[in-house]
Amino acid sequence: MKVVTEISALRACLEETRRAQQTIGFVPTMGYLHEGHLSLVKKAKEMTDLVVMSIFVNPLQFGPNEDYSRYPRDLERDRRLAEEAGVDLLFAPSVEEMYPVPVRTTVSVSGLSEVLCGKSRPGHFDGVATVVTKLFNIVQPHYAFFGQKDAQQVAVIEQMVADLSIPVTIVPCPTMREADGLAMSSRNVYLNPEERKQATVLYESLQKALQLLKSGERSAGMIRDTMVKMIQEKSLARIDYVEIMTYPQLQPAVILKKGDRICLALAVRFGHTRLIDNLIVTVE
Ligand code: AMP
């Protein structure tokens, strides 16, 4: 595995791949890798000839009071895990390499960016869309792999790629979970033992919602209320949102009908840690 930190070096490495008409798969991450990230690499290896992973904690997508400076970082460990997973090329640029001058250009996907996480994280998805556009221009991959764990991010990126005719195919990949159901996240390391224990309620509430749907409940409000009650029973949980939205349009769902594709989405704080999770289901 090659590790490069400069855009020009990455482009030089990929020139030969392109000349040989090999396909390039791209897995963008913020590092502190876990099985969720590595499942994207696995999928990329199945579908493409050469896998590029980026590790970049993007300051543009963090709000002023968020965890940018304390976001977990360990490039040595990430390098080892990426290599073991079969990444061919690891791109780990500095902030100065990515943004040598203050950015004056923003990619903004209206309608999808202001709801759910966009409400409590204003500007977050503009930061994501801008850095992903930049990374797509740098790597020019044929396929790019994103986790459904960040379902809103997938919706934003797919809309952006369609709107701007970016020549890449987005491949959404399933959420990897711990044995007790908690969605894997680099931020899980922030949780103390009691918070970690209580955080299993997130997946449990999604499973409960699924059960209600399967037993014929069609009121989104009723399903949502049940989830909220379950989560509120945990003393350390502070709900940011629990929503049932159409997917990928991200409009509020009211009465569910057969064939509707919906996203059951939530964000909940445990102490200083904000966790998100979701399920995407088609109503039967
Ligand atoms: P991050 O480093 O958190 O920005 O995530 C990089 C990529 O990994 C994004 O496409 C995420 O959606 C994806 N990802 C993060 N956690 C998981 C998970 N538990 N399962 C699958 N994909 C994930």
XYZ file of C-alpha atoms and ligand atoms in Angstrom:
307
model
C 0.000 0.000 0.000
C 1.249 3.419 -0.944
C 0.636 6.395 1.345
C 0.572 9.868 -0.168
C -0.129 13.237 1.389
C 0.002 15.481 -1.670
C -2.639 15.941 -4.334
C -0.028 15.973 -7.115
C 1.492 12.692 -5.876
C -1.916 11.033 -5.758
C -2.690 12.170 -9.302
C 0.666 10.837 -10.522
C 0.003 7.429 -8.905
C -3.421 7.183 -10.520
C -2.260 8.193 -13.992
C -0.940 4.720 -14.719
C -4.104 3.054 -13.376
C -6.186 5.137 -15.746
C -3.865 4.461 -18.673
C -4.222 0.709 -18.034
C -8.008 1.236 -18.131
C -8.398 -0.124 -14.622
C -11.360 0.941 -12.508
C -10.805 3.076 -9.418
C -12.856 2.626 -6.238
C -12.846 5.366 -3.606
C -13.613 5.209 0.117
C -13.577 8.657 1.759
C -13.224 8.632 5.564
C -12.189 10.769 8.516
C -10.046 7.926 9.860
C -9.947 6.213 13.248
C -10.982 3.193 11.249
C -13.379 0.490 12.387
C -15.176 -2.460 10.790
C -17.713 -0.091 9.205
C -15.012 1.641 7.170
C -13.359 -1.675 6.340
C -16.647 -3.108 5.021
C -16.618 -0.301 2.441
C -13.093 -1.311 1.417
C -14.220 -4.925 1.068
C -17.061 -3.899 -1.232
C -14.718 -1.624 -3.197
C -12.260 -4.485 -3.685
C -15.046 -6.706 -5.005
C -16.173 -4.097 -7.528
C -13.020 -2.287 -8.680
C -9.374 -2.872 -9.655
C -7.713 -0.295 -7.421
C -8.945 1.010 -4.079
C -8.137 4.513 -2.838
C -9.003 5.478 0.727
C -8.784 9.032 1.994
C -8.325 9.970 5.629
C -9.078 13.607 6.236
C -10.817 15.212 9.196
C -12.509 17.978 7.254
C -12.748 21.206 9.260
C -15.455 22.588 6.916
C -18.034 20.107 8.152
C -17.629 20.826 11.882
C -19.521 23.630 13.626
C -17.677 26.057 15.955
C -18.766 24.169 19.092
C -18.273 20.670 17.716
C -15.535 18.094 18.223
C -13.140 18.965 15.357
C -10.068 19.400 17.541
C -10.746 16.369 19.751
C -11.966 14.072 16.937
C -9.992 10.811 17.430
C -6.961 10.492 15.169
C -4.373 7.684 14.856
C -2.775 7.581 11.423
C -0.312 4.803 12.282
C -3.100 2.441 13.361
C -5.250 3.483 10.380
C -2.373 2.821 8.000
C -2.018 -0.717 9.350
C -5.755 -1.464 9.228
C -6.102 -0.022 5.717
C -3.187 -2.084 4.472
C -4.558 -5.291 6.053
C -7.941 -4.593 4.447
C -6.300 -4.326 1.029
C -6.350 -0.588 0.330
C -3.948 0.123 -2.556
C -3.482 3.826 -2.090
C -4.000 5.817 1.113
C -4.438 9.566 0.710
C -3.883 11.434 3.980
C -3.527 15.137 3.193
C -2.993 17.913 5.734
C -5.520 20.728 6.093
C -2.982 23.027 4.371
C -2.730 20.661 1.407
C -6.519 20.552 0.986
C -7.197 24.212 1.803
C -4.021 26.275 1.164
C -6.156 29.423 1.029
C -9.534 30.028 2.704
C -12.238 28.348 0.637
C -14.616 30.709 -1.169
C -16.530 28.022 -3.053
C -19.250 25.977 -1.386
C -21.321 23.132 -2.788
C -24.750 23.214 -1.215
C -27.559 20.727 -1.810
C -30.715 22.571 -0.852
C -33.761 20.791 0.545
C -31.816 17.771 1.786
C -29.223 19.583 3.895
C -31.428 21.560 6.286
C -33.447 18.701 7.802
C -32.479 15.989 10.353
C -28.763 16.452 11.209
C -28.694 19.691 9.180
C -31.031 21.327 11.711
C -28.713 20.955 14.681
C -25.549 21.087 12.545
C -26.091 24.089 10.236
C -23.526 24.115 7.421
C -22.488 20.510 8.062
C -23.708 19.112 4.749
C -22.292 22.076 2.803
C -18.920 21.135 4.301
C -19.461 17.488 3.358
C -20.645 18.247 -0.197
C -17.741 20.642 -0.748
C -15.010 18.273 0.449
C -16.521 15.274 -1.371
C -16.670 17.281 -4.618
C -13.023 18.227 -4.104
C -12.014 14.639 -3.329
C -13.943 13.378 -6.373
C -12.033 15.889 -8.521
C -8.728 14.781 -7.033
C -9.292 11.010 -7.247
C -11.753 10.876 -10.177
C -13.019 7.450 -9.118
C -15.385 5.264 -11.122
C -17.152 4.144 -7.936
C -17.365 5.729 -4.489
C -18.493 3.821 -1.399
C -20.535 5.369 1.412
C -22.114 3.871 4.535
C -25.880 3.880 4.955
C -25.098 4.674 8.615
C -24.996 8.258 7.342
C -28.196 7.936 5.306
C -28.691 11.680 4.920
C -25.128 12.024 3.647
C -25.825 9.365 0.998
C -28.977 11.224 -0.099
C -27.072 14.533 -0.306
C -24.146 13.041 -2.257
C -26.380 11.150 -4.696
C -28.373 14.322 -5.414
C -25.163 16.327 -5.831
C -23.646 13.792 -8.231
C -26.834 13.790 -10.316
C -27.253 17.585 -10.280
C -23.625 18.286 -11.233
C -23.231 15.288 -13.597
C -20.181 14.096 -11.688
C -18.978 10.937 -13.478
C -18.993 8.568 -10.501
C -21.342 5.824 -9.324
C -22.264 6.019 -5.638
C -22.466 2.649 -3.889
C -24.348 2.751 -0.554
C -23.224 0.007 1.868
C -25.011 -1.472 4.920
C -24.384 -0.297 8.486
C -21.946 -2.413 10.499
C -22.910 -2.912 14.137
C -21.409 -4.121 17.410
C -22.734 -7.437 18.751
C -25.378 -5.604 20.817
C -26.605 -3.581 17.825
C -24.853 -0.244 18.424
C -23.815 1.182 15.046
C -20.031 1.340 14.751
C -18.694 4.876 14.861
C -15.342 6.518 15.503
C -17.175 8.585 18.133
C -18.130 5.518 20.214
C -14.741 5.802 21.964
C -16.018 8.957 23.678
C -18.699 6.985 25.566
C -18.101 6.069 29.207
C -19.180 2.539 30.271
C -22.650 3.605 31.477
C -23.318 5.716 28.345
C -22.125 2.837 26.163
C -24.553 0.492 27.930
C -27.521 2.825 27.550
C -26.689 3.609 23.899
C -28.001 0.200 22.833
C -31.486 1.731 23.137
C -30.958 3.422 19.757
C -30.912 0.180 17.806
C -33.553 -1.322 20.092
C -35.910 1.591 19.310
C -35.322 1.118 15.569
C -36.081 -2.594 15.913
C -39.243 -1.782 17.864
C -40.321 0.589 15.061
C -39.712 -2.149 12.524
C -41.841 -4.541 14.581
C -44.687 -2.012 14.722
C -44.478 -1.521 10.946
C -44.542 -5.272 10.380
C -47.556 -5.680 12.633
C -49.453 -3.190 10.460
C -48.993 0.156 12.213
C -49.220 2.867 9.535
C -49.085 6.076 11.567
C -45.573 7.543 11.441
C -46.430 9.699 14.468
C -47.417 6.687 16.536
C -44.220 4.815 15.633
C -42.136 7.892 16.364
C -43.784 8.417 19.774
C -43.029 4.819 20.752
C -39.359 5.289 19.827
C -39.146 8.586 21.729
C -40.642 7.007 24.871
C -38.210 4.096 24.750
C -35.203 6.383 24.408
C -36.416 8.784 27.106
C -36.468 5.906 29.581
C -32.647 5.969 29.524
C -31.441 8.480 32.090
C -28.401 9.680 30.098
C -30.115 10.033 26.697
C -30.940 13.508 25.343
C -32.863 13.333 22.075
C -31.784 15.644 19.254
C -34.352 14.206 16.833
C -36.347 11.089 16.069
C -37.954 11.354 12.631
C -39.618 9.236 9.999
C -38.902 10.642 6.541
C -39.430 9.565 2.960
C -36.154 8.363 1.456
C -34.216 9.713 -0.362
C -36.423 12.853 -0.586
C -36.292 13.432 3.188
C -39.839 14.759 3.499
C -41.790 14.049 6.713
C -43.824 10.842 6.407
C -47.336 10.890 7.910
C -49.517 7.930 6.958
C -47.422 5.129 5.516
C -48.523 3.222 2.441
C -47.391 -0.019 0.844
C -44.318 0.609 -1.302
C -43.228 3.774 0.556
C -39.478 3.879 1.103
C -38.811 5.496 4.446
C -35.926 6.336 6.710
C -36.373 5.932 10.470
C -33.682 8.292 11.698
C -32.453 9.460 15.073
C -29.761 11.497 16.744
C -29.295 11.247 20.500
C -26.712 12.701 22.852
C -25.118 10.727 25.652
C -23.071 13.226 27.645
C -21.033 15.174 25.083
C -21.333 12.451 22.453
C -23.913 12.756 19.693
C -24.792 9.418 18.104
C -26.874 8.831 14.969
C -28.526 5.736 13.582
C -31.212 4.854 11.065
C -33.018 2.106 9.215
C -34.221 2.390 5.643
C -37.243 0.221 4.923
C -39.826 -0.266 2.238
C -43.335 -0.529 3.685
C -44.887 -3.900 2.811
P -16.483 8.760 8.690
O -15.053 8.414 8.873
O -17.292 8.682 9.942
O -16.680 10.059 7.934
O -17.091 7.641 7.751
C -16.528 7.347 6.510
C -17.456 6.433 5.760
O -17.665 5.240 6.508
C -18.846 7.061 5.516
O -19.303 6.692 4.238
C -19.657 6.421 6.603
O -21.038 6.349 6.296
C -19.047 5.034 6.657
N -19.359 4.402 7.936
C -19.184 4.932 9.177
N -19.646 4.075 10.120
C -20.141 3.004 9.462
C -20.758 1.787 9.868
N -20.971 1.513 11.149
N -21.127 0.906 8.907
C -20.914 1.173 7.601
N -20.336 2.303 7.159
C -19.950 3.208 8.068
